[in-house]
PDB file of C-alpha atoms in Angstrom:
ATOM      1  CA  UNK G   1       5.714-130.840  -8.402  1.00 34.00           C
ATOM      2  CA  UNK G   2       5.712-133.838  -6.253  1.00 41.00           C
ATOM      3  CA  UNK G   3       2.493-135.684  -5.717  1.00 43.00           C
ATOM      4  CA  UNK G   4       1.922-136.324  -1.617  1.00 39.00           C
ATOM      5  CA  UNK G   5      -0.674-138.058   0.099  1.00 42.00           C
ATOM      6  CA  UNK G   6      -3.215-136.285   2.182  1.00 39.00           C
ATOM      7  CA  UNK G   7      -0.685-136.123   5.400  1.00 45.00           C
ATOM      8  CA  UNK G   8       1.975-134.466   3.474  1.00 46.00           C
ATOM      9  CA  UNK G   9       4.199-137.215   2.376  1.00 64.00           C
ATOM     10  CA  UNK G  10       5.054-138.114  -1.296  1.00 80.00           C
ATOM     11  CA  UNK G  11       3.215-140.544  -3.072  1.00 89.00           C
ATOM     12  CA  UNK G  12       4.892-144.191  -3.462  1.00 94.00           C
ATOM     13  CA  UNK G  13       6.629-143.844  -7.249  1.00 96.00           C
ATOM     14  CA  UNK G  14       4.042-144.988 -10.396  1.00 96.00           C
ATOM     15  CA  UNK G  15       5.554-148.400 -11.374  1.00 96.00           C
ATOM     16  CA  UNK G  16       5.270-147.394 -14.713  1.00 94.00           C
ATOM     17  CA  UNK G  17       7.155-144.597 -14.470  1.00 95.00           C
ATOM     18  CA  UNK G  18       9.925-146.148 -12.739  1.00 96.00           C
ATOM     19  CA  UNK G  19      10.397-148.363 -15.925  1.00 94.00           C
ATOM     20  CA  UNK G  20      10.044-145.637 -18.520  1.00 93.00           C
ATOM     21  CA  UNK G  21      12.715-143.662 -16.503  1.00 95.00           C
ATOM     22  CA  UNK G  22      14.951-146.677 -16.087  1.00 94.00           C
ATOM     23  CA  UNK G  23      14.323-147.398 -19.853  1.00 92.00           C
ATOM     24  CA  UNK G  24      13.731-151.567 -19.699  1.00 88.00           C
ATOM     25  CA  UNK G  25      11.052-154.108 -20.267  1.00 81.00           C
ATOM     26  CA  UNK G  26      10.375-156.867 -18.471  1.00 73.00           C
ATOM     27  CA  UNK G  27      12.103-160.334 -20.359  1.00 71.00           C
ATOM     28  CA  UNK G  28       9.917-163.622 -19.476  1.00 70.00           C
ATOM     29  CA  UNK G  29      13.503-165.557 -20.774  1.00 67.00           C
ATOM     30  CA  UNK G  30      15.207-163.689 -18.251  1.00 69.00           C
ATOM     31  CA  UNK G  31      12.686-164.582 -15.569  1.00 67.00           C
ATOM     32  CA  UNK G  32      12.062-160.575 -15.493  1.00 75.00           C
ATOM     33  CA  UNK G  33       8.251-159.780 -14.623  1.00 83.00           C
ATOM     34  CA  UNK G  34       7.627-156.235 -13.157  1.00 91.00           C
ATOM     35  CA  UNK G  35       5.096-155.868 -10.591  1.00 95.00           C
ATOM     36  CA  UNK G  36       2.846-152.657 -11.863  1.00 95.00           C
ATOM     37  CA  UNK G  37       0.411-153.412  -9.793  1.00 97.00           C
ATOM     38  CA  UNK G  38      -0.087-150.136  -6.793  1.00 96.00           C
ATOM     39  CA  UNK G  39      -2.056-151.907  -5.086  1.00 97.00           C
ATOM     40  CA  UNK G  40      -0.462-155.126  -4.654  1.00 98.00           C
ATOM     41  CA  UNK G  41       2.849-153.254  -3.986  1.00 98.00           C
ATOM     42  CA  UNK G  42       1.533-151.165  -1.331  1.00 98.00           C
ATOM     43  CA  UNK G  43      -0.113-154.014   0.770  1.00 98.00           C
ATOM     44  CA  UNK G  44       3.486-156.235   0.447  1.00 98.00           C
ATOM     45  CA  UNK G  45       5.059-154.669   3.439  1.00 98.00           C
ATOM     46  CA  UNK G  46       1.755-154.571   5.515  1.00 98.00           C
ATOM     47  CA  UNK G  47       2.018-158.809   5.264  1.00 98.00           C
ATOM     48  CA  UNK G  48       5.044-158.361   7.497  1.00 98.00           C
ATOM     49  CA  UNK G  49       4.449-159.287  11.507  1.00 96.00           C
ATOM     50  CA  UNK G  50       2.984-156.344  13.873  1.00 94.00           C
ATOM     51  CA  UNK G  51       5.899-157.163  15.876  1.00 95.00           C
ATOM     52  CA  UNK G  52       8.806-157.654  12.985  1.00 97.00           C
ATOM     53  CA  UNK G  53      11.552-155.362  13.472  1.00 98.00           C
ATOM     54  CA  UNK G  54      12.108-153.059  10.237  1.00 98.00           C
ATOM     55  CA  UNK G  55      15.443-151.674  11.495  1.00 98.00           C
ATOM     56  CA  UNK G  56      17.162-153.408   8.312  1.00 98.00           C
ATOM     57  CA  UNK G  57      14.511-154.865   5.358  1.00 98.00           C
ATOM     58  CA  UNK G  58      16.571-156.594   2.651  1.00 98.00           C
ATOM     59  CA  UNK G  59      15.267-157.244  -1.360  1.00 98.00           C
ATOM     60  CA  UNK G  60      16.099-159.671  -3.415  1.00 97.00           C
ATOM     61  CA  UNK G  61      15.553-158.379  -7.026  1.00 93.00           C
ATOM     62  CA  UNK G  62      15.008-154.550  -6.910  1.00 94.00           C
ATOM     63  CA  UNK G  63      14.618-154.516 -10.437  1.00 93.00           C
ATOM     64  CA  UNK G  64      13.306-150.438 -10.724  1.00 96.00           C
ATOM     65  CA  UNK G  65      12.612-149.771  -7.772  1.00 97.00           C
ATOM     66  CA  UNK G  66       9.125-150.167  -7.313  1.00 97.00           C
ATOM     67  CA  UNK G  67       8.807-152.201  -4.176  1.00 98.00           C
ATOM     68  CA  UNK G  68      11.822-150.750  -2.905  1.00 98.00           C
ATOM     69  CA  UNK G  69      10.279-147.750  -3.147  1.00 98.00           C
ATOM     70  CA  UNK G  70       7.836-148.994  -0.162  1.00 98.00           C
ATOM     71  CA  UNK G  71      10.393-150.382   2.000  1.00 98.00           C
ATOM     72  CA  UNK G  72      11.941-147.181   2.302  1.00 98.00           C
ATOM     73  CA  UNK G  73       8.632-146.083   4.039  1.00 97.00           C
ATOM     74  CA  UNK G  74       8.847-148.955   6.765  1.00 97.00           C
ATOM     75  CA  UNK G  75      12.036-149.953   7.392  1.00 98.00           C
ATOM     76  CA  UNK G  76      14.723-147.658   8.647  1.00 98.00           C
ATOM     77  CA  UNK G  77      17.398-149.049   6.403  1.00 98.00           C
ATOM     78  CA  UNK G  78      17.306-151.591   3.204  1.00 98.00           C
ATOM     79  CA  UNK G  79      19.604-153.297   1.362  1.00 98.00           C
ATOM     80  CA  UNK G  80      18.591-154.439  -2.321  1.00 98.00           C
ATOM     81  CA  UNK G  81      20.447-157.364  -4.640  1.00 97.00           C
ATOM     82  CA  UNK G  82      20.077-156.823  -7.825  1.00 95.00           C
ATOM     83  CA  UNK G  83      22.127-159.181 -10.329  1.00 93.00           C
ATOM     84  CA  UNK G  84      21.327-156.598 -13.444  1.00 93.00           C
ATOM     85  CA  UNK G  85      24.065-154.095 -13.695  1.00 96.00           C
ATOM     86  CA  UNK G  86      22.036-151.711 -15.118  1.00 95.00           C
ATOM     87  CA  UNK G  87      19.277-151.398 -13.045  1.00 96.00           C
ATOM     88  CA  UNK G  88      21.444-151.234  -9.992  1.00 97.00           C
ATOM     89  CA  UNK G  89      22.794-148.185 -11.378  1.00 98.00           C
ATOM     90  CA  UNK G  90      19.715-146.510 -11.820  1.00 98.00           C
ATOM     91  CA  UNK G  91      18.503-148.212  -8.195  1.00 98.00           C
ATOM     92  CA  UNK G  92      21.474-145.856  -6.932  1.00 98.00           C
ATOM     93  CA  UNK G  93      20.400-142.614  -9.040  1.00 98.00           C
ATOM     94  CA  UNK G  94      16.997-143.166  -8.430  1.00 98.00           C
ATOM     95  CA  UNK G  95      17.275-143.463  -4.724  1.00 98.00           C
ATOM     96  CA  UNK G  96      20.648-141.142  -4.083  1.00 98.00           C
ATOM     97  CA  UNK G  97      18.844-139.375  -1.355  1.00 97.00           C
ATOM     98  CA  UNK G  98      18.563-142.642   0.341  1.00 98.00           C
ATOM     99  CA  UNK G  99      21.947-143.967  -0.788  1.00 98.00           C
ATOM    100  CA  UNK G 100      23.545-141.060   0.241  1.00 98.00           C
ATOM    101  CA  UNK G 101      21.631-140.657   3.732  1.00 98.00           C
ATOM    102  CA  UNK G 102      22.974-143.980   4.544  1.00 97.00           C
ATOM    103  CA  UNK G 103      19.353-145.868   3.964  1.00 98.00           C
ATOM    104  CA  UNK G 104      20.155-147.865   1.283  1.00 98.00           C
ATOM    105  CA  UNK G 105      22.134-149.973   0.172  1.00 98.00           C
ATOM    106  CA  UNK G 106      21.962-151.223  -3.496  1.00 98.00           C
ATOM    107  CA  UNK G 107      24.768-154.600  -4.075  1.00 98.00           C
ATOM    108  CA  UNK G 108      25.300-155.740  -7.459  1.00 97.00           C
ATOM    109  CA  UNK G 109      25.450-159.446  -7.737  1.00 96.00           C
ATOM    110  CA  UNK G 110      23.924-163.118  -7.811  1.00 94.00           C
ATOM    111  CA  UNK G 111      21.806-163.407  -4.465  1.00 94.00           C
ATOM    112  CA  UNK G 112      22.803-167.014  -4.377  1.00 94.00           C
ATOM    113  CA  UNK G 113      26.608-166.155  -4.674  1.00 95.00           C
ATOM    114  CA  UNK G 114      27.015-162.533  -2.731  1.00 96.00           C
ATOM    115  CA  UNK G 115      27.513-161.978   1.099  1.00 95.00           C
ATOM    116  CA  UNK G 116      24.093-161.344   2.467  1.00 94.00           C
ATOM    117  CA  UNK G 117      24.208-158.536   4.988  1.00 94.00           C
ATOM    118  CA  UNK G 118      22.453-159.062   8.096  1.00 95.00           C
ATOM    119  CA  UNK G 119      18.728-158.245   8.314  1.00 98.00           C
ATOM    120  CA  UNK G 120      16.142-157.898  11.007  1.00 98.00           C
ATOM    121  CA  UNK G 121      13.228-159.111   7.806  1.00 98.00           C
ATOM    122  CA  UNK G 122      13.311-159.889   3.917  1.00 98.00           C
ATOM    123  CA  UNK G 123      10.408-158.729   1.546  1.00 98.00           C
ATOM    124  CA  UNK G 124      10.869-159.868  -1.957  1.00 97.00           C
ATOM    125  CA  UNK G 125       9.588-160.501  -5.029  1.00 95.00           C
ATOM    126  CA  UNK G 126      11.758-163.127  -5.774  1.00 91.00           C
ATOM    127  CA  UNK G 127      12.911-164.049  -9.463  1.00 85.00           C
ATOM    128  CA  UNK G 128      11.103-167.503  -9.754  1.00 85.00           C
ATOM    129  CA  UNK G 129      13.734-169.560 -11.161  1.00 85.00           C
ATOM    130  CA  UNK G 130      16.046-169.087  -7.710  1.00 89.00           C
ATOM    131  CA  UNK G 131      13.079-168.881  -5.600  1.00 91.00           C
ATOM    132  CA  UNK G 132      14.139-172.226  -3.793  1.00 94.00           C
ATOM    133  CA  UNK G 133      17.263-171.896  -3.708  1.00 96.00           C
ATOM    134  CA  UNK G 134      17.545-167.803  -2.247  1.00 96.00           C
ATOM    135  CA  UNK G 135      14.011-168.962   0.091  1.00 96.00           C
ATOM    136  CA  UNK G 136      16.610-171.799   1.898  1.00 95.00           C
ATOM    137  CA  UNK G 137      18.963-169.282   2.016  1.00 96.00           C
ATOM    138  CA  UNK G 138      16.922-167.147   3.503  1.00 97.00           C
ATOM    139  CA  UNK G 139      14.938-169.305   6.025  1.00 97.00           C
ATOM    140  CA  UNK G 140      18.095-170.406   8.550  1.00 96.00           C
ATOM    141  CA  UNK G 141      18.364-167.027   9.626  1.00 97.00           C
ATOM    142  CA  UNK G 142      15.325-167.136  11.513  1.00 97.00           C
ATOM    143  CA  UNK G 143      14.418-164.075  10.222  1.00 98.00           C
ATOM    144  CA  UNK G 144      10.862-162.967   9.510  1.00 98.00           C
ATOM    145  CA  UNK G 145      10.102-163.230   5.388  1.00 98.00           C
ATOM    146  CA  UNK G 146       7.497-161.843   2.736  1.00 98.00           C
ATOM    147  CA  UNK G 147       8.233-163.755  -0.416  1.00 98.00           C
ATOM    148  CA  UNK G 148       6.076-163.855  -3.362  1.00 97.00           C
ATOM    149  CA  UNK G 149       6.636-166.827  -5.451  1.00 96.00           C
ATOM    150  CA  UNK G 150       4.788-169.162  -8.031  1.00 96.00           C
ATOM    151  CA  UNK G 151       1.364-170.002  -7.128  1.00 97.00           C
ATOM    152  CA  UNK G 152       1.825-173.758  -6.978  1.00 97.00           C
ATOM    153  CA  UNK G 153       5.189-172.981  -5.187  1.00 97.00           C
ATOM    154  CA  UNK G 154       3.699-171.271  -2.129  1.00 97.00           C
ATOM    155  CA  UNK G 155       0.944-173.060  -1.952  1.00 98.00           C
ATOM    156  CA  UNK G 156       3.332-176.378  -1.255  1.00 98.00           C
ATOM    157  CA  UNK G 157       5.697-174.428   1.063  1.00 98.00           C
ATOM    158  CA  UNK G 158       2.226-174.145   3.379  1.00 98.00           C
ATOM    159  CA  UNK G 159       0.280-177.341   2.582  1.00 98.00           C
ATOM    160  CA  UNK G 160      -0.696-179.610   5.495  1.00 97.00           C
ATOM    161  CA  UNK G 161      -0.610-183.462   5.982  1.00 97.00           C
ATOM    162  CA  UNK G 162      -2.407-185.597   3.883  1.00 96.00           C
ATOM    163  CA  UNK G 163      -3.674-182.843   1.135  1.00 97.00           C
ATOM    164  CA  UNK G 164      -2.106-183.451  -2.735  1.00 96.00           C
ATOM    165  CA  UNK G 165       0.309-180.181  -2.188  1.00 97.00           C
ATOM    166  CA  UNK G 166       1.886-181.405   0.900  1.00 98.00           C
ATOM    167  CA  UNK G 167       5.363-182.898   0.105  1.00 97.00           C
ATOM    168  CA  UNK G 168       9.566-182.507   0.806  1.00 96.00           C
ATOM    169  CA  UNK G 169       9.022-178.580   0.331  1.00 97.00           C
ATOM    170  CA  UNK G 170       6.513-178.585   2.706  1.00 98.00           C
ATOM    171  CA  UNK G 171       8.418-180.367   5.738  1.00 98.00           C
ATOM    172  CA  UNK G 172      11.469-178.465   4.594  1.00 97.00           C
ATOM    173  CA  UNK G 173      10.072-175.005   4.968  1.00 97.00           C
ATOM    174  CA  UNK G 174       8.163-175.822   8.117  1.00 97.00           C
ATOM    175  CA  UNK G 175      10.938-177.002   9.492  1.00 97.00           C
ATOM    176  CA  UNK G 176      11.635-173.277  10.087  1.00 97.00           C
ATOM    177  CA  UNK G 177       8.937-171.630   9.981  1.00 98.00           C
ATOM    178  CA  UNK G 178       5.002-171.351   9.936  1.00 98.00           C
ATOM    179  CA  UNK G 179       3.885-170.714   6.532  1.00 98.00           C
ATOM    180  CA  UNK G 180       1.316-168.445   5.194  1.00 98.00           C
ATOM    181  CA  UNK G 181      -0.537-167.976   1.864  1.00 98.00           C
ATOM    182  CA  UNK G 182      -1.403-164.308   2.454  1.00 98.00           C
ATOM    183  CA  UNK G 183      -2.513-163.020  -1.223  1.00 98.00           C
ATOM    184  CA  UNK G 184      -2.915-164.713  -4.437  1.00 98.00           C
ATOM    185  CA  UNK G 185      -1.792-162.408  -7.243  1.00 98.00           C
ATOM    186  CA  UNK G 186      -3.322-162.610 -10.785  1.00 98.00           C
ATOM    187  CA  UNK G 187      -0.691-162.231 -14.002  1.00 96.00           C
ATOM    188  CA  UNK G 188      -2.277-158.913 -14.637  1.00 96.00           C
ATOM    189  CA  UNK G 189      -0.473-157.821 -12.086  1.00 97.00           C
ATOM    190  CA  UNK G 190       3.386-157.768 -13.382  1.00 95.00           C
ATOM    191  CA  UNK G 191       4.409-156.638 -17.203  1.00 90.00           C
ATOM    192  CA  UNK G 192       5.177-158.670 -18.791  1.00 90.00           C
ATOM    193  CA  UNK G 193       2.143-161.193 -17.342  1.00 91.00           C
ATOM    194  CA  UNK G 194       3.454-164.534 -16.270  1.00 91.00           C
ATOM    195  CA  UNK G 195       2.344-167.769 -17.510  1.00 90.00           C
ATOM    196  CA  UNK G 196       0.970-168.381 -13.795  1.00 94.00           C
ATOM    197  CA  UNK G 197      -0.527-166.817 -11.056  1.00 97.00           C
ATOM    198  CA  UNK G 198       2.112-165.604  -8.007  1.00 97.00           C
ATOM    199  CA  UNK G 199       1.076-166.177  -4.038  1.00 98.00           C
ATOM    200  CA  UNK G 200       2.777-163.984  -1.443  1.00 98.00           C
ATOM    201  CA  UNK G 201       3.994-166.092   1.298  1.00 98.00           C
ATOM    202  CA  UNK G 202       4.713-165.123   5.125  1.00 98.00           C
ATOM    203  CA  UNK G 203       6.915-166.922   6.914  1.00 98.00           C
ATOM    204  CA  UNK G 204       6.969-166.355  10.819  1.00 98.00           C
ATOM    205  CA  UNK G 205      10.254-167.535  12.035  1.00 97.00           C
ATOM    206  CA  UNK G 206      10.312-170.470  15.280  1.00 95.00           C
ATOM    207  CA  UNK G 207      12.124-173.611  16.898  1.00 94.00           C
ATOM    208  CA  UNK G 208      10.378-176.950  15.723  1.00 95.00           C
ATOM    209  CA  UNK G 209       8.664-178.586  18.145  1.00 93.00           C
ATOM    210  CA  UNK G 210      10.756-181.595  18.112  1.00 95.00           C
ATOM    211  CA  UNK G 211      14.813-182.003  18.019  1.00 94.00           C
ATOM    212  CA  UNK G 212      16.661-182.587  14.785  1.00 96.00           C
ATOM    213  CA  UNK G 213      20.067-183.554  15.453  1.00 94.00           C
ATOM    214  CA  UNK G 214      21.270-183.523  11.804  1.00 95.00           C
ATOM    215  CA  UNK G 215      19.663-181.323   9.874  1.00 95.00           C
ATOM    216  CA  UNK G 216      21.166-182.024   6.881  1.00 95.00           C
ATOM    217  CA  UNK G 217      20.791-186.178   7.194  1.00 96.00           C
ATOM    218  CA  UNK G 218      16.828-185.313   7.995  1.00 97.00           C
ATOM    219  CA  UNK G 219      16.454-183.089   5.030  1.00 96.00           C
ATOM    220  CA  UNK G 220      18.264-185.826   3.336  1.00 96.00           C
ATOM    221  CA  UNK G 221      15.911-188.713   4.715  1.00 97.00           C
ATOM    222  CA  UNK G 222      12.646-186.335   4.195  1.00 97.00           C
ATOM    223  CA  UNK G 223      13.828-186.089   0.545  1.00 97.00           C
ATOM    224  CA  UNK G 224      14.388-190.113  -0.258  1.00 97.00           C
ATOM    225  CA  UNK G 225      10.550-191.003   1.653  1.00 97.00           C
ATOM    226  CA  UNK G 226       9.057-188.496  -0.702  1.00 98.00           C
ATOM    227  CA  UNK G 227      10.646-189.821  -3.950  1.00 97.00           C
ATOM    228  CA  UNK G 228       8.203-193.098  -2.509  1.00 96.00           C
ATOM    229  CA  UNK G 229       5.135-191.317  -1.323  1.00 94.00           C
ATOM    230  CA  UNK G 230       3.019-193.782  -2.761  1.00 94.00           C
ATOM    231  CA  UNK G 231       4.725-196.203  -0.956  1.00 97.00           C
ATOM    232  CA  UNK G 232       4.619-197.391   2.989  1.00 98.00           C
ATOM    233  CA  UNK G 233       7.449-195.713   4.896  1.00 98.00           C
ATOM    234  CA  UNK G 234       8.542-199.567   5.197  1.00 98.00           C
ATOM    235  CA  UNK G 235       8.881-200.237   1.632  1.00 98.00           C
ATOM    236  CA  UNK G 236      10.095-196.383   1.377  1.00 97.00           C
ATOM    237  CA  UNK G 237      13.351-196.997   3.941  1.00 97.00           C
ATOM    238  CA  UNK G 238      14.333-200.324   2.078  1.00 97.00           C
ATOM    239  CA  UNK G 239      13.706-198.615  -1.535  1.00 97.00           C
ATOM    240  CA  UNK G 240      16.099-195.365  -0.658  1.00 96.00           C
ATOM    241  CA  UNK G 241      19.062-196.050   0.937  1.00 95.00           C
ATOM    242  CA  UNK G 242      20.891-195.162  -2.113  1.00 94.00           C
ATOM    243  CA  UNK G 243      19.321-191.103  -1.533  1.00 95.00           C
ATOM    244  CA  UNK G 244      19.359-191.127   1.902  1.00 94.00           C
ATOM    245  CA  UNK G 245      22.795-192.952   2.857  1.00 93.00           C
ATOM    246  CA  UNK G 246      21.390-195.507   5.090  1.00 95.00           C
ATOM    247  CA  UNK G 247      23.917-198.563   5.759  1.00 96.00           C
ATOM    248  CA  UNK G 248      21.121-200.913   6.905  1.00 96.00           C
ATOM    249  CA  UNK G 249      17.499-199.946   6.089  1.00 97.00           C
ATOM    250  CA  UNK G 250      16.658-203.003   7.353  1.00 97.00           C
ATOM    251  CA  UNK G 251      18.302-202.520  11.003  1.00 97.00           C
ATOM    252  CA  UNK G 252      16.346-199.063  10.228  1.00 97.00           C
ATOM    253  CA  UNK G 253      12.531-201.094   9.640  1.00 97.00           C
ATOM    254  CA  UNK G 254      13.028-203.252  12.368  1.00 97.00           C
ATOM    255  CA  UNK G 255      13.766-200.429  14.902  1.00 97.00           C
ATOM    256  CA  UNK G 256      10.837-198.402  14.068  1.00 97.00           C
ATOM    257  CA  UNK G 257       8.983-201.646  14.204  1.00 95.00           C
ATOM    258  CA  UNK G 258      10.055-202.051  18.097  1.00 94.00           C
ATOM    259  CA  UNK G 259       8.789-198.504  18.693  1.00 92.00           C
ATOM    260  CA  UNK G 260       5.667-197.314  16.588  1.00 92.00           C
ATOM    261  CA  UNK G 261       4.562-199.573  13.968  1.00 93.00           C
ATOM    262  CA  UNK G 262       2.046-197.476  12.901  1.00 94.00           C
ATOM    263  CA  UNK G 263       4.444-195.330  11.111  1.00 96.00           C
ATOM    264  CA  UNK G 264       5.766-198.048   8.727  1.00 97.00           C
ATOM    265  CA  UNK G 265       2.425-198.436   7.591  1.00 97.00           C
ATOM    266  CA  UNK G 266       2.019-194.756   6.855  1.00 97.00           C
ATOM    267  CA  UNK G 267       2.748-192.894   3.937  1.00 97.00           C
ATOM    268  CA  UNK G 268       4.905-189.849   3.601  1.00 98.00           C
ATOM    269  CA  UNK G 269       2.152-187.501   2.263  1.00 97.00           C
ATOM    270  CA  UNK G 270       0.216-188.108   5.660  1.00 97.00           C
ATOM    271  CA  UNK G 271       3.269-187.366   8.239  1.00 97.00           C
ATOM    272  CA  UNK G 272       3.757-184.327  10.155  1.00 96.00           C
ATOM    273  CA  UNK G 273       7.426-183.005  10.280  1.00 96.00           C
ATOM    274  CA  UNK G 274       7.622-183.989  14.400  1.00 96.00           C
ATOM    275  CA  UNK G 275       7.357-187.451  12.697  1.00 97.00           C
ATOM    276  CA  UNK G 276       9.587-187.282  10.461  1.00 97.00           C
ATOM    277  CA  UNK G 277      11.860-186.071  13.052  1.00 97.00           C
ATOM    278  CA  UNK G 278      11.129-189.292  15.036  1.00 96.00           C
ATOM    279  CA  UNK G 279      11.905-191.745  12.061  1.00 97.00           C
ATOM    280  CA  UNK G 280      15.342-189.249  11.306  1.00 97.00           C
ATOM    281  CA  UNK G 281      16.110-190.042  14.759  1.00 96.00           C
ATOM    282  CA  UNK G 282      15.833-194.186  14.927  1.00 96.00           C
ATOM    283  CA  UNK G 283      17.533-194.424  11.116  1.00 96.00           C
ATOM    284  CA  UNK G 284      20.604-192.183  12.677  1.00 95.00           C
ATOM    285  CA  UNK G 285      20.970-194.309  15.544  1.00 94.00           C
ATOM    286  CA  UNK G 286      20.392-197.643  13.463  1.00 93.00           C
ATOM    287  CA  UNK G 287      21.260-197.341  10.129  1.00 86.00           C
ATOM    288  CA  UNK G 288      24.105-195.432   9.383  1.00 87.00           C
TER     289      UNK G 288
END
């Protein structure tokens, strides 16, 4: 008989169960921790916006099901990637009401390499080792995002000006988005336990505040000043041309000389992205 909560519906599926039925352990060289936690998984979707639209949710990494399991309950349809071919079989006989009622959608395949479908929101708990790599992905569709990563990970994606954490990640993800740390999770939570505790990260979609003409030369220029933090942003344009495919760095120093001085003297770890934006802006014009 099936378990249901007070109202009448059926309980969320027991984590633990999931993997017994699906017959796998987690694999720490496969970057394969299961959340177990309920608790943890049932709060996930609440981190998304009151006014996100859950007409499509996509997953990246459904592994058995367990957080999938919860998206079903919000969103109206979800797709899951899952790179494991056997667990996206049993995704698809685990959930064949859904995948037959046209809910859900279960593609085998790399996240990084497959054709993303499009999505209203993502809610993931991503496999670490990709996480930067599927989270840029992810972030140019201006889509709202609940992403659990590494601790230390999400903790940079939403660090501020002038603290240690703050850095290219930082500027990068802002750049898109604003950047929550909404729950810390402790190892206890997944099987097998990480090394490390995990942060789950919301990220509201919106336009920066300034104009980026290039985004790829900016990311590119972002990147070079923080391989100098230490450094002035003088020293740091003459030191990285070589990264960030300046002709002239010094047409580049004396042109941001002629309009704010104060930002040569600065360091990268203190500059808000709109600055950054400003200094993108003079080194296009001057020094390319």
């Amino acid at each position: 008989m099936t378990d249901t909560t007070p109202g009448g519906a059926p309980e969320p599926r027991d984590p633990d169960d999931l993997r017994r039925r699906a017959g796998v352990r987690g694999d720490p060289d496969r970057d394969q921790h299961f959340l177990v936690d309920d608790r943890v998984l049932d709060r996930i979707p609440t981190y998304l916006p009151e006014d996100a639209d859950t007409s499509h949710l996509l997953e990246i990494g459904g592994g058995t099901g367990a957080l999938t399991d919860r998206l079903l309950r919000v969103g109206d349809e979800v797709t899951v990637v899952e790179r494991d071919p056997p667990l996206a079989a049993f995704l698809r006989e685990e959930f064949a009401e859904a995948v037959d009622a046209g809910r859900l959608r279960v593609v085998e395949g790399d996240a990084l390499d497959v054709d993303l479908p499009e999505f209203s929101a993502a809610v993931s708990n991503l496999p670490y080792g990709i996480s930067s790599e599927i989270t840029f992905r992810l972030l140019p569709e201006n889509r709202p995002l609940v992403l659990m990563f590494q601790r230390e990970f999400g903790e940079r994606m939403a660090a501020e000006p002038g603290t240690d954490a703050y850095g290219r990640l930082s500027v990068t993800a802002q750049h898109y988005a604003d950047v929550e740390v909404v729950e810390i999770v402790p190892p206890t939570a997944f099987d097998p336990a990480p090394a490390v505790e995990s942060a789950i990260v919301r990220l509201r979609p919106r336009e920066p505040d300034y104009v980026v003409d290039d985004e790829s030369f900016f990311f590119d220029f972002v990147k070079a000043l923080f391989t100098q933090r230490r450094k002035t942003i003088r020293n740091g344009i003459r030191n990285t041309a070589h990264i960030s495919g300046l002709s002239d760095p010094e047409a580049v120093v004396a042109a941001v000389e002629g309009v704010n001085e104060d930002l040569l003297r600065a360091r990268a770890g203190s500059l808000a992205p709109e600055a950054f934006a400003e200094l993108t802006a003079i080194a296009d014009e001057h020094g390319r």
